Short mmCIF file of N, CA, C and O in Angstrom, two decimals:
data_model
loop_
_atom_site.label_atom_id
_atom_site.label_comp_id
_atom_site.label_asym_id
_atom_site.label_seq_id
_atom_site.Cartn_x
_atom_site.Cartn_y
_atom_site.Cartn_z
N MET A 492 58.96 -177.38 -135.31
CA MET A 492 57.53 -177.37 -135.16
C MET A 492 57.03 -175.97 -134.83
O MET A 492 56.06 -175.53 -135.43
N ILE A 493 57.74 -175.26 -133.96
CA ILE A 493 57.32 -173.88 -133.59
C ILE A 493 57.43 -172.99 -134.79
O ILE A 493 56.55 -172.16 -135.00
N ARG A 494 58.52 -173.13 -135.57
CA ARG A 494 58.69 -172.22 -136.75
C ARG A 494 57.58 -172.49 -137.74
O ARG A 494 57.06 -171.58 -138.41
N ARG A 495 57.19 -173.76 -137.95
CA ARG A 495 56.16 -174.10 -138.87
C ARG A 495 54.79 -173.46 -138.45
O ARG A 495 54.03 -172.94 -139.23
N MET A 496 54.52 -173.56 -137.17
CA MET A 496 53.27 -172.97 -136.63
C MET A 496 53.24 -171.48 -136.79
O MET A 496 52.21 -170.93 -137.14
N THR A 497 54.37 -170.85 -136.50
CA THR A 497 54.50 -169.41 -136.70
C THR A 497 54.28 -169.03 -138.15
O THR A 497 53.55 -168.04 -138.48
N ALA A 498 54.87 -169.83 -139.05
CA ALA A 498 54.71 -169.49 -140.51
C ALA A 498 53.24 -169.63 -140.94
O ALA A 498 52.69 -168.86 -141.65
N VAL A 499 52.56 -170.71 -140.44
CA VAL A 499 51.14 -170.97 -140.77
C VAL A 499 50.34 -169.88 -140.23
O VAL A 499 49.48 -169.26 -140.95
N LEU A 500 50.56 -169.52 -138.98
CA LEU A 500 49.71 -168.45 -138.34
C LEU A 500 49.94 -167.10 -139.08
O LEU A 500 49.04 -166.31 -139.28
N GLY A 501 51.22 -166.82 -139.39
CA GLY A 501 51.48 -165.62 -140.10
C GLY A 501 50.77 -165.57 -141.46
O GLY A 501 50.31 -164.53 -141.89
N GLY A 502 50.78 -166.76 -142.17
CA GLY A 502 50.08 -166.81 -143.41
C GLY A 502 48.60 -166.54 -143.25
O GLY A 502 47.96 -165.82 -144.09
N ILE A 503 47.97 -167.10 -142.22
CA ILE A 503 46.54 -166.89 -141.96
C ILE A 503 46.31 -165.43 -141.71
O ILE A 503 45.36 -164.78 -142.14
N ALA A 504 47.17 -164.78 -140.90
CA ALA A 504 46.96 -163.36 -140.55
C ALA A 504 47.09 -162.60 -141.82
O ALA A 504 46.36 -161.60 -142.00
N ALA A 505 48.03 -162.87 -142.69
CA ALA A 505 48.19 -162.14 -143.91
C ALA A 505 46.91 -162.24 -144.80
O ALA A 505 46.47 -161.26 -145.38
N MET A 506 46.34 -163.48 -144.92
CA MET A 506 45.18 -163.64 -145.64
C MET A 506 43.97 -162.86 -145.08
O MET A 506 43.20 -162.30 -145.78
N ALA A 507 43.92 -162.89 -143.75
CA ALA A 507 42.84 -162.12 -143.05
C ALA A 507 42.96 -160.65 -143.43
O ALA A 507 42.03 -159.97 -143.63
N GLY A 508 44.24 -160.14 -143.44
CA GLY A 508 44.45 -158.75 -143.89
C GLY A 508 43.93 -158.43 -145.22
O GLY A 508 43.40 -157.43 -145.51
N VAL A 509 44.16 -159.37 -146.18
CA VAL A 509 43.75 -159.20 -147.52
C VAL A 509 42.22 -159.17 -147.63
O VAL A 509 41.63 -158.28 -148.24
N VAL A 510 41.54 -160.02 -146.82
CA VAL A 510 40.09 -160.09 -146.85
C VAL A 510 39.55 -158.79 -146.28
O VAL A 510 38.65 -158.18 -146.85
N THR A 511 40.13 -158.24 -145.20
CA THR A 511 39.74 -156.96 -144.61
C THR A 511 39.93 -155.84 -145.59
O THR A 511 38.97 -155.00 -145.75
N LEU A 512 41.00 -155.77 -146.30
CA LEU A 512 41.21 -154.71 -147.24
C LEU A 512 40.23 -154.77 -148.38
O LEU A 512 39.73 -153.75 -148.77
N ALA A 513 39.98 -155.96 -148.84
CA ALA A 513 39.01 -156.06 -149.96
C ALA A 513 37.64 -155.57 -149.52
O ALA A 513 36.97 -154.85 -150.25
N GLY A 514 37.19 -155.93 -148.32
CA GLY A 514 35.86 -155.47 -147.80
C GLY A 514 35.86 -153.99 -147.59
O GLY A 514 34.84 -153.33 -147.91
N THR A 515 36.90 -153.39 -147.11
CA THR A 515 37.00 -151.97 -146.94
C THR A 515 36.94 -151.21 -148.26
O THR A 515 36.19 -150.22 -148.37
N ALA A 516 37.52 -151.67 -149.28
CA ALA A 516 37.57 -151.05 -150.62
C ALA A 516 36.15 -151.03 -151.11
O ALA A 516 35.71 -150.05 -151.69
N GLU A 517 35.39 -152.10 -151.00
CA GLU A 517 34.07 -152.13 -151.46
C GLU A 517 33.13 -151.13 -150.78
O GLU A 517 32.28 -150.54 -151.38
N ALA A 518 33.29 -151.06 -149.52
CA ALA A 518 32.43 -150.13 -148.72
C ALA A 518 32.76 -148.69 -148.90
O ALA A 518 32.07 -147.82 -148.43
N ALA A 519 33.82 -148.33 -149.61
CA ALA A 519 34.33 -146.98 -149.68
C ALA A 519 33.77 -146.23 -150.84
O ALA A 519 34.35 -145.18 -151.17
N SER A 520 32.69 -146.64 -151.45
CA SER A 520 32.16 -145.90 -152.55
C SER A 520 30.69 -145.57 -152.34
O SER A 520 29.93 -146.29 -151.60
N THR A 521 30.24 -144.49 -152.96
CA THR A 521 28.85 -144.13 -152.92
C THR A 521 28.39 -143.78 -154.34
O THR A 521 29.23 -143.53 -155.22
N PRO A 522 27.08 -143.64 -154.55
CA PRO A 522 26.62 -143.32 -155.91
C PRO A 522 26.68 -141.72 -156.10
O PRO A 522 26.17 -141.26 -157.17
N CYS A 523 27.17 -141.02 -155.16
CA CYS A 523 27.18 -139.52 -155.23
C CYS A 523 28.50 -139.01 -155.70
O CYS A 523 29.51 -139.71 -155.80
N SER A 524 28.55 -137.70 -156.02
CA SER A 524 29.79 -137.05 -156.46
C SER A 524 30.73 -136.93 -155.24
O SER A 524 30.30 -137.07 -154.12
N VAL A 525 32.02 -136.87 -155.53
CA VAL A 525 33.03 -136.88 -154.46
C VAL A 525 32.87 -135.74 -153.48
O VAL A 525 33.26 -135.94 -152.29
N GLU A 526 32.36 -134.63 -153.83
CA GLU A 526 32.27 -133.42 -152.95
C GLU A 526 31.10 -133.54 -151.93
O GLU A 526 31.07 -132.79 -151.01
N ALA A 527 30.25 -134.54 -152.16
CA ALA A 527 29.06 -134.70 -151.21
C ALA A 527 29.61 -135.20 -149.86
O ALA A 527 30.25 -136.21 -149.79
N LYS A 528 29.28 -134.45 -148.82
CA LYS A 528 29.60 -134.92 -147.40
C LYS A 528 28.58 -135.88 -146.94
O LYS A 528 28.82 -136.67 -146.04
N ALA A 529 27.35 -135.83 -147.44
CA ALA A 529 26.29 -136.76 -147.16
C ALA A 529 25.69 -137.22 -148.47
O ALA A 529 25.42 -136.38 -149.31
N CYS A 530 25.44 -138.52 -148.59
CA CYS A 530 24.87 -139.09 -149.83
C CYS A 530 23.67 -139.91 -149.43
O CYS A 530 23.75 -140.70 -148.49
N VAL A 531 22.61 -139.77 -150.16
CA VAL A 531 21.39 -140.49 -149.97
C VAL A 531 21.02 -141.15 -151.31
O VAL A 531 20.96 -140.46 -152.34
N GLN A 532 20.82 -142.50 -151.26
CA GLN A 532 20.32 -143.22 -152.46
C GLN A 532 18.90 -143.69 -152.06
O GLN A 532 18.79 -144.63 -151.28
N ARG A 533 17.90 -143.05 -152.72
CA ARG A 533 16.53 -143.36 -152.42
C ARG A 533 16.14 -144.84 -152.80
O ARG A 533 15.44 -145.49 -151.96
N SER A 534 16.62 -145.31 -153.92
CA SER A 534 16.20 -146.64 -154.41
C SER A 534 16.70 -147.81 -153.41
O SER A 534 16.01 -148.80 -153.45
N THR A 535 17.74 -147.55 -152.72
CA THR A 535 18.25 -148.58 -151.80
C THR A 535 18.01 -148.28 -150.31
O THR A 535 18.42 -149.07 -149.48
N ASN A 536 17.42 -147.09 -150.10
CA ASN A 536 17.20 -146.67 -148.72
C ASN A 536 18.52 -146.75 -147.92
O ASN A 536 18.57 -147.34 -146.86
N THR A 537 19.55 -146.08 -148.49
CA THR A 537 20.87 -146.10 -147.86
C THR A 537 21.48 -144.66 -147.89
O THR A 537 21.24 -143.89 -148.77
N ALA A 538 22.22 -144.35 -146.81
CA ALA A 538 22.94 -143.07 -146.72
C ALA A 538 24.32 -143.28 -146.26
O ALA A 538 24.65 -144.24 -145.49
N TRP A 539 25.20 -142.34 -146.62
CA TRP A 539 26.61 -142.37 -146.24
C TRP A 539 27.07 -141.02 -145.87
O TRP A 539 26.51 -140.02 -146.29
N LEU A 540 28.10 -140.93 -145.02
CA LEU A 540 28.85 -139.70 -144.78
C LEU A 540 30.20 -139.90 -145.39
O LEU A 540 30.75 -141.00 -145.39
N THR A 541 30.74 -138.87 -145.94
CA THR A 541 32.11 -138.91 -146.55
C THR A 541 32.94 -137.69 -146.02
O THR A 541 32.44 -136.83 -145.34
N ASP A 542 34.25 -137.75 -146.43
CA ASP A 542 35.09 -136.69 -146.01
C ASP A 542 35.07 -135.54 -147.01
O ASP A 542 35.87 -134.55 -146.88
N GLY A 543 34.18 -135.56 -148.01
CA GLY A 543 34.10 -134.49 -149.03
C GLY A 543 35.10 -134.68 -150.17
O GLY A 543 35.19 -133.86 -151.06
N ALA A 544 35.85 -135.76 -150.09
CA ALA A 544 36.79 -136.10 -151.12
C ALA A 544 36.54 -137.50 -151.73
O ALA A 544 37.38 -138.10 -152.34
N GLY A 545 35.35 -138.01 -151.41
CA GLY A 545 34.97 -139.30 -151.94
C GLY A 545 35.22 -140.48 -151.02
O GLY A 545 34.87 -141.61 -151.38
N ASN A 546 35.79 -140.24 -149.90
CA ASN A 546 36.05 -141.38 -148.97
C ASN A 546 34.97 -141.51 -147.94
O ASN A 546 34.70 -140.57 -147.20
N VAL A 547 34.42 -142.75 -147.78
CA VAL A 547 33.33 -142.96 -146.79
C VAL A 547 33.86 -142.94 -145.43
O VAL A 547 34.86 -143.56 -145.13
N THR A 548 33.22 -142.19 -144.56
CA THR A 548 33.58 -142.08 -143.11
C THR A 548 32.53 -142.81 -142.28
O THR A 548 32.81 -143.15 -141.08
N HIS A 549 31.28 -142.99 -142.80
CA HIS A 549 30.22 -143.63 -142.02
C HIS A 549 29.20 -144.18 -143.07
O HIS A 549 28.74 -143.47 -143.92
N GLY A 550 28.79 -145.46 -142.90
CA GLY A 550 27.77 -146.02 -143.71
C GLY A 550 28.33 -146.94 -144.75
O GLY A 550 29.50 -147.28 -144.68
N GLY A 551 27.38 -147.40 -145.62
CA GLY A 551 26.08 -147.09 -145.76
C GLY A 551 25.18 -147.57 -144.60
O GLY A 551 25.33 -148.66 -144.09
N VAL A 552 24.24 -146.75 -144.25
CA VAL A 552 23.30 -147.01 -143.16
C VAL A 552 21.90 -147.01 -143.71
O VAL A 552 21.54 -146.40 -144.71
N PRO A 553 21.03 -147.84 -143.06
CA PRO A 553 19.63 -147.89 -143.52
C PRO A 553 18.85 -146.57 -143.19
O PRO A 553 19.07 -146.02 -142.13
N ILE A 554 18.02 -146.21 -144.12
CA ILE A 554 17.19 -145.02 -143.95
C ILE A 554 15.75 -145.25 -144.42
O ILE A 554 15.60 -146.31 -145.14
N THR A 555 14.84 -144.37 -144.15
CA THR A 555 13.64 -144.27 -144.92
C THR A 555 13.52 -142.88 -145.46
O THR A 555 14.03 -141.94 -144.85
N VAL A 556 12.85 -142.78 -146.59
CA VAL A 556 12.66 -141.42 -147.20
C VAL A 556 11.21 -141.13 -147.36
O VAL A 556 10.33 -141.79 -146.76
N GLY A 557 10.91 -140.10 -148.15
CA GLY A 557 9.52 -139.66 -148.29
C GLY A 557 8.58 -140.60 -148.97
O GLY A 557 8.99 -141.33 -149.87
N LEU A 558 7.32 -140.44 -148.60
CA LEU A 558 6.25 -141.16 -149.27
C LEU A 558 6.17 -140.73 -150.76
O LEU A 558 6.70 -139.60 -151.10
N ALA A 559 5.54 -141.46 -151.62
CA ALA A 559 5.38 -141.00 -153.04
C ALA A 559 4.70 -139.68 -153.12
O ALA A 559 5.05 -138.84 -153.96
N LYS A 560 3.79 -139.37 -152.19
CA LYS A 560 3.08 -138.11 -152.17
C LYS A 560 3.99 -136.98 -151.67
O LYS A 560 3.74 -135.78 -151.99
N TYR A 561 4.97 -137.29 -150.91
CA TYR A 561 5.93 -136.31 -150.35
C TYR A 561 7.41 -136.84 -150.56
O TYR A 561 8.10 -137.17 -149.59
N PRO A 562 7.78 -136.90 -151.81
CA PRO A 562 9.19 -137.51 -152.05
C PRO A 562 10.30 -136.66 -151.54
O PRO A 562 10.23 -135.42 -151.51
N THR A 563 11.28 -137.36 -151.08
CA THR A 563 12.57 -136.68 -150.74
C THR A 563 13.12 -136.18 -152.06
O THR A 563 13.29 -136.99 -153.05
N PRO A 564 13.45 -134.86 -152.14
CA PRO A 564 13.83 -134.36 -153.47
C PRO A 564 15.19 -134.83 -153.91
O PRO A 564 16.10 -135.00 -153.14
N LEU A 565 15.35 -135.03 -155.24
CA LEU A 565 16.61 -135.41 -155.85
C LEU A 565 17.37 -134.14 -156.09
O LEU A 565 16.81 -133.10 -156.36
N GLY A 566 18.70 -134.22 -156.01
CA GLY A 566 19.57 -133.09 -156.30
C GLY A 566 20.70 -132.91 -155.37
O GLY A 566 20.97 -133.71 -154.49
N THR A 567 21.37 -131.76 -155.56
CA THR A 567 22.51 -131.42 -154.74
C THR A 567 22.11 -130.17 -153.89
O THR A 567 21.53 -129.23 -154.40
N PHE A 568 22.30 -130.25 -152.57
CA PHE A 568 21.87 -129.24 -151.62
C PHE A 568 23.01 -128.93 -150.69
O PHE A 568 24.09 -129.50 -150.81
N HIS A 569 22.77 -127.97 -149.81
CA HIS A 569 23.74 -127.66 -148.79
C HIS A 569 23.09 -127.61 -147.37
O HIS A 569 21.93 -127.22 -147.36
N VAL A 570 23.75 -128.04 -146.40
CA VAL A 570 23.26 -128.06 -145.08
C VAL A 570 22.91 -126.57 -144.74
O VAL A 570 23.73 -125.67 -144.87
N GLN A 571 21.62 -126.37 -144.34
CA GLN A 571 21.15 -124.98 -143.96
C GLN A 571 21.39 -124.65 -142.50
O GLN A 571 21.98 -123.67 -142.18
N TYR A 572 20.90 -125.54 -141.67
CA TYR A 572 21.10 -125.36 -140.22
C TYR A 572 20.78 -126.67 -139.49
O TYR A 572 20.29 -127.63 -140.13
N LYS A 573 21.07 -126.74 -138.24
CA LYS A 573 20.94 -127.97 -137.40
C LYS A 573 20.03 -127.58 -136.21
O LYS A 573 20.13 -126.44 -135.68
N ASP A 574 19.21 -128.47 -135.71
CA ASP A 574 18.48 -128.33 -134.51
C ASP A 574 18.35 -129.57 -133.77
O ASP A 574 17.68 -130.58 -134.28
N ILE A 575 18.99 -129.75 -132.67
CA ILE A 575 19.04 -131.05 -131.91
C ILE A 575 17.68 -131.49 -131.37
O ILE A 575 17.39 -132.68 -131.29
N ASP A 576 16.75 -130.53 -131.07
CA ASP A 576 15.48 -130.82 -130.50
C ASP A 576 14.33 -130.25 -131.29
O ASP A 576 13.35 -129.76 -130.73
N HIS A 577 14.41 -130.35 -132.63
CA HIS A 577 13.38 -129.74 -133.52
C HIS A 577 12.04 -130.44 -133.27
O HIS A 577 11.94 -131.66 -133.10
N TYR A 578 10.94 -129.65 -133.37
CA TYR A 578 9.64 -130.21 -133.33
C TYR A 578 8.90 -129.60 -134.51
O TYR A 578 8.80 -128.42 -134.66
N SER A 579 8.32 -130.50 -135.37
CA SER A 579 7.54 -130.04 -136.55
C SER A 579 6.12 -129.64 -136.18
O SER A 579 5.36 -130.47 -135.72
N LYS A 580 5.87 -128.35 -136.27
CA LYS A 580 4.49 -127.93 -136.06
C LYS A 580 3.60 -128.36 -137.21
O LYS A 580 2.44 -128.75 -136.98
N GLN A 581 4.12 -128.36 -138.41
CA GLN A 581 3.41 -128.74 -139.58
C GLN A 581 2.96 -130.22 -139.55
O GLN A 581 1.78 -130.50 -139.91
N PHE A 582 3.79 -131.10 -139.09
CA PHE A 582 3.45 -132.50 -138.99
C PHE A 582 3.28 -133.02 -137.56
O PHE A 582 3.06 -134.20 -137.32
N ASN A 583 3.27 -132.11 -136.62
CA ASN A 583 2.99 -132.41 -135.19
C ASN A 583 3.82 -133.58 -134.64
O ASN A 583 3.25 -134.56 -134.26
N GLY A 584 5.10 -133.42 -134.74
CA GLY A 584 5.97 -134.52 -134.28
C GLY A 584 7.40 -134.06 -133.99
O GLY A 584 7.88 -133.13 -134.63
N PRO A 585 8.06 -134.82 -133.17
CA PRO A 585 9.48 -134.51 -132.84
C PRO A 585 10.38 -134.96 -134.01
O PRO A 585 10.07 -135.90 -134.69
N MET A 586 11.41 -134.20 -134.19
CA MET A 586 12.46 -134.50 -135.19
C MET A 586 13.82 -134.35 -134.53
O MET A 586 14.56 -133.40 -134.85
N PRO A 587 14.22 -135.24 -133.63
CA PRO A 587 15.51 -135.10 -132.94
C PRO A 587 16.70 -135.21 -133.86
O PRO A 587 16.65 -135.92 -134.90
N TYR A 588 17.69 -134.42 -133.54
CA TYR A 588 18.99 -134.40 -134.25
C TYR A 588 18.71 -134.05 -135.77
O TYR A 588 19.31 -134.69 -136.70
N SER A 589 18.02 -132.99 -136.00
CA SER A 589 17.72 -132.52 -137.33
C SER A 589 18.91 -131.78 -137.96
O SER A 589 19.48 -130.91 -137.34
N VAL A 590 19.15 -132.17 -139.28
CA VAL A 590 20.11 -131.47 -140.10
C VAL A 590 19.37 -131.12 -141.35
O VAL A 590 19.10 -131.95 -142.18
N PHE A 591 18.92 -129.81 -141.45
CA PHE A 591 18.17 -129.32 -142.57
C PHE A 591 19.04 -129.07 -143.77
O PHE A 591 20.03 -128.34 -143.68
N PHE A 592 18.62 -129.58 -144.99
CA PHE A 592 19.44 -129.36 -146.16
C PHE A 592 18.69 -128.84 -147.33
O PHE A 592 19.22 -128.73 -148.46
N THR A 593 17.41 -128.48 -147.14
CA THR A 593 16.67 -127.76 -148.16
C THR A 593 16.02 -126.52 -147.58
O THR A 593 15.91 -126.47 -146.35
N ASN A 594 15.59 -125.63 -148.37
CA ASN A 594 14.88 -124.44 -147.84
C ASN A 594 13.41 -124.73 -147.74
O ASN A 594 12.63 -123.84 -147.41
N THR A 595 12.96 -125.99 -147.93
CA THR A 595 11.60 -126.42 -147.74
C THR A 595 11.41 -127.30 -146.54
O THR A 595 10.32 -127.93 -146.41
N GLY A 596 12.37 -127.38 -145.69
CA GLY A 596 12.21 -128.13 -144.41
C GLY A 596 12.61 -129.58 -144.46
O GLY A 596 12.33 -130.34 -143.52
N VAL A 597 13.28 -130.11 -145.55
CA VAL A 597 13.72 -131.47 -145.52
C VAL A 597 15.03 -131.61 -144.75
O VAL A 597 15.88 -130.81 -144.86
N ALA A 598 15.03 -132.66 -143.89
CA ALA A 598 16.15 -132.82 -143.03
C ALA A 598 16.48 -134.35 -142.84
O ALA A 598 15.62 -135.14 -143.01
N PHE A 599 17.76 -134.59 -142.41
CA PHE A 599 18.05 -135.84 -141.81
C PHE A 599 17.57 -135.71 -140.40
O PHE A 599 17.81 -134.70 -139.72
N HIS A 600 17.02 -136.79 -139.80
CA HIS A 600 16.68 -136.79 -138.36
C HIS A 600 16.35 -138.16 -137.90
O HIS A 600 16.12 -139.04 -138.72
N GLN A 601 16.38 -138.28 -136.62
CA GLN A 601 15.98 -139.66 -136.05
C GLN A 601 14.55 -139.89 -136.31
O GLN A 601 13.67 -138.98 -136.15
N GLY A 602 14.25 -141.08 -136.81
CA GLY A 602 12.87 -141.40 -137.12
C GLY A 602 12.72 -142.88 -137.41
O GLY A 602 13.67 -143.62 -137.43
N SER A 603 11.50 -143.29 -137.67
CA SER A 603 11.22 -144.70 -137.86
C SER A 603 11.89 -145.21 -139.21
O SER A 603 11.83 -144.56 -140.25
N LEU A 604 12.47 -146.36 -139.09
CA LEU A 604 13.06 -146.99 -140.29
C LEU A 604 12.03 -147.91 -140.95
O LEU A 604 12.29 -148.59 -141.94
N LYS A 605 10.75 -147.88 -140.46
CA LYS A 605 9.68 -148.74 -141.07
C LYS A 605 8.61 -147.82 -141.71
O LYS A 605 7.86 -148.38 -142.46
N VAL A 606 8.58 -146.53 -141.31
CA VAL A 606 7.50 -145.69 -141.80
C VAL A 606 8.17 -144.55 -142.63
O VAL A 606 9.08 -143.94 -142.16
N LYS A 607 7.60 -144.36 -143.86
CA LYS A 607 8.12 -143.27 -144.72
C LYS A 607 7.72 -141.95 -144.15
O LYS A 607 6.76 -141.82 -143.42
N SER A 608 8.47 -140.97 -144.62
CA SER A 608 8.29 -139.62 -144.01
C SER A 608 7.54 -138.67 -144.92
O SER A 608 7.06 -139.09 -146.03
N HIS A 609 7.50 -137.41 -144.60
CA HIS A 609 6.91 -136.40 -145.45
C HIS A 609 8.03 -135.68 -146.26
O HIS A 609 7.98 -134.49 -146.51
N GLY A 610 9.06 -136.41 -146.59
CA GLY A 610 10.21 -135.89 -147.40
C GLY A 610 11.50 -135.98 -146.69
O GLY A 610 12.58 -135.89 -147.34
N CYS A 611 11.53 -136.08 -145.38
CA CYS A 611 12.77 -136.12 -144.62
C CYS A 611 13.41 -137.48 -144.77
O CYS A 611 12.84 -138.47 -145.25
N VAL A 612 14.72 -137.53 -144.33
CA VAL A 612 15.46 -138.76 -144.32
C VAL A 612 15.52 -139.27 -142.82
O VAL A 612 16.13 -138.66 -142.03
N HIS A 613 14.84 -140.40 -142.60
CA HIS A 613 14.81 -140.99 -141.21
C HIS A 613 16.08 -141.81 -141.04
O HIS A 613 16.43 -142.58 -141.88
N LEU A 614 16.67 -141.63 -139.89
CA LEU A 614 17.86 -142.40 -139.43
C LEU A 614 17.56 -143.07 -138.08
O LEU A 614 16.79 -142.55 -137.29
N SER A 615 18.33 -144.13 -137.78
CA SER A 615 18.27 -144.69 -136.41
C SER A 615 18.83 -143.65 -135.45
O SER A 615 19.44 -142.66 -135.88
N HIS A 616 18.60 -143.80 -134.17
CA HIS A 616 19.08 -142.86 -133.19
C HIS A 616 20.61 -142.67 -133.31
O HIS A 616 21.12 -141.60 -133.43
N ALA A 617 21.36 -143.79 -133.28
CA ALA A 617 22.81 -143.70 -133.36
C ALA A 617 23.28 -143.01 -134.71
O ALA A 617 24.20 -142.19 -134.64
N ASP A 618 22.68 -143.30 -135.82
CA ASP A 618 23.07 -142.72 -137.06
C ASP A 618 22.71 -141.21 -137.12
O ASP A 618 23.40 -140.42 -137.65
N ALA A 619 21.51 -140.88 -136.53
CA ALA A 619 21.10 -139.49 -136.49
C ALA A 619 22.10 -138.70 -135.66
O ALA A 619 22.45 -137.55 -136.09
N VAL A 620 22.59 -139.20 -134.56
CA VAL A 620 23.57 -138.49 -133.75
C VAL A 620 24.86 -138.31 -134.58
O VAL A 620 25.45 -137.21 -134.56
N THR A 621 25.28 -139.38 -135.28
CA THR A 621 26.51 -139.31 -136.07
C THR A 621 26.39 -138.21 -137.21
O THR A 621 27.27 -137.40 -137.44
N PHE A 622 25.24 -138.25 -137.89
CA PHE A 622 24.99 -137.26 -139.01
C PHE A 622 25.01 -135.90 -138.39
O PHE A 622 25.60 -134.92 -138.94
N TYR A 623 24.29 -135.69 -137.25
CA TYR A 623 24.16 -134.38 -136.61
C TYR A 623 25.52 -133.88 -136.25
O TYR A 623 25.86 -132.71 -136.48
N ASN A 624 26.42 -134.74 -135.63
CA ASN A 624 27.73 -134.29 -135.18
C ASN A 624 28.72 -134.10 -136.35
O ASN A 624 29.68 -133.38 -136.25
N SER A 625 28.49 -134.77 -137.48
CA SER A 625 29.45 -134.75 -138.60
C SER A 625 29.12 -133.65 -139.62
O SER A 625 30.08 -133.15 -140.28
N LEU A 626 27.90 -133.30 -139.83
CA LEU A 626 27.55 -132.32 -140.86
C LEU A 626 27.46 -130.85 -140.29
O LEU A 626 26.98 -130.69 -139.11
N HIS A 627 27.79 -129.95 -141.10
CA HIS A 627 27.78 -128.51 -140.69
C HIS A 627 27.24 -127.64 -141.77
O HIS A 627 27.27 -128.00 -142.97
N PRO A 628 26.68 -126.46 -141.39
CA PRO A 628 26.15 -125.59 -142.46
C PRO A 628 27.14 -125.33 -143.60
O PRO A 628 28.33 -125.21 -143.36
N GLY A 629 26.57 -125.49 -144.80
CA GLY A 629 27.39 -125.36 -146.00
C GLY A 629 27.87 -126.63 -146.61
O GLY A 629 28.22 -126.72 -147.83
N ASP A 630 27.85 -127.74 -145.81
CA ASP A 630 28.28 -129.02 -146.41
C ASP A 630 27.34 -129.49 -147.45
O ASP A 630 26.09 -129.17 -147.44
N VAL A 631 27.94 -130.18 -148.47
CA VAL A 631 27.13 -130.66 -149.62
C VAL A 631 26.45 -131.92 -149.26
O VAL A 631 26.97 -132.85 -148.66
N VAL A 632 25.09 -131.97 -149.62
CA VAL A 632 24.27 -133.17 -149.44
C VAL A 632 23.76 -133.48 -150.87
O VAL A 632 23.23 -132.62 -151.53
N GLN A 633 23.85 -134.73 -151.22
CA GLN A 633 23.37 -135.16 -152.51
C GLN A 633 22.37 -136.23 -152.39
O GLN A 633 22.65 -137.19 -151.63
N VAL A 634 21.23 -136.15 -153.05
CA VAL A 634 20.22 -137.21 -153.05
C VAL A 634 20.07 -137.70 -154.50
O VAL A 634 19.82 -136.93 -155.38
N VAL A 635 20.29 -138.99 -154.66
CA VAL A 635 20.17 -139.62 -155.96
C VAL A 635 19.09 -140.65 -156.00
O VAL A 635 18.68 -141.15 -154.88
N ALA A 636 18.58 -141.00 -157.16
CA ALA A 636 17.55 -142.05 -157.30
C ALA A 636 18.18 -143.43 -156.90
O ALA A 636 17.57 -144.12 -156.24
#
């Protein structure tokens, strides 16, 4: 009886492992090129971090992007600089954990996930901290439709 229980439990554990691996494989892709360390998909309001070789290290996470009047630009960019306590004089508001990736002031930063931005990528507090700590000047950021 004990051997049969062990075999059954071992079989259940093996099946659970298969389910976990299948879920992991699905989560490991982004719509961006493999060299992108950060990927943004505007149409799904989703962002990812990768190792720069196509392997997802964080995400997909929910985001908000720019209003139609101020769209988050499509394309491939590089992280310019970071500012943990940035304050936008232009839009009169805080931008905590900012990671700037365009030369026009577009950044990942902590912001509302319900309100669209003036072009930036809003992240939750926890995700903004992770993006801030993971991205560095020169890293590739890609924004796709």
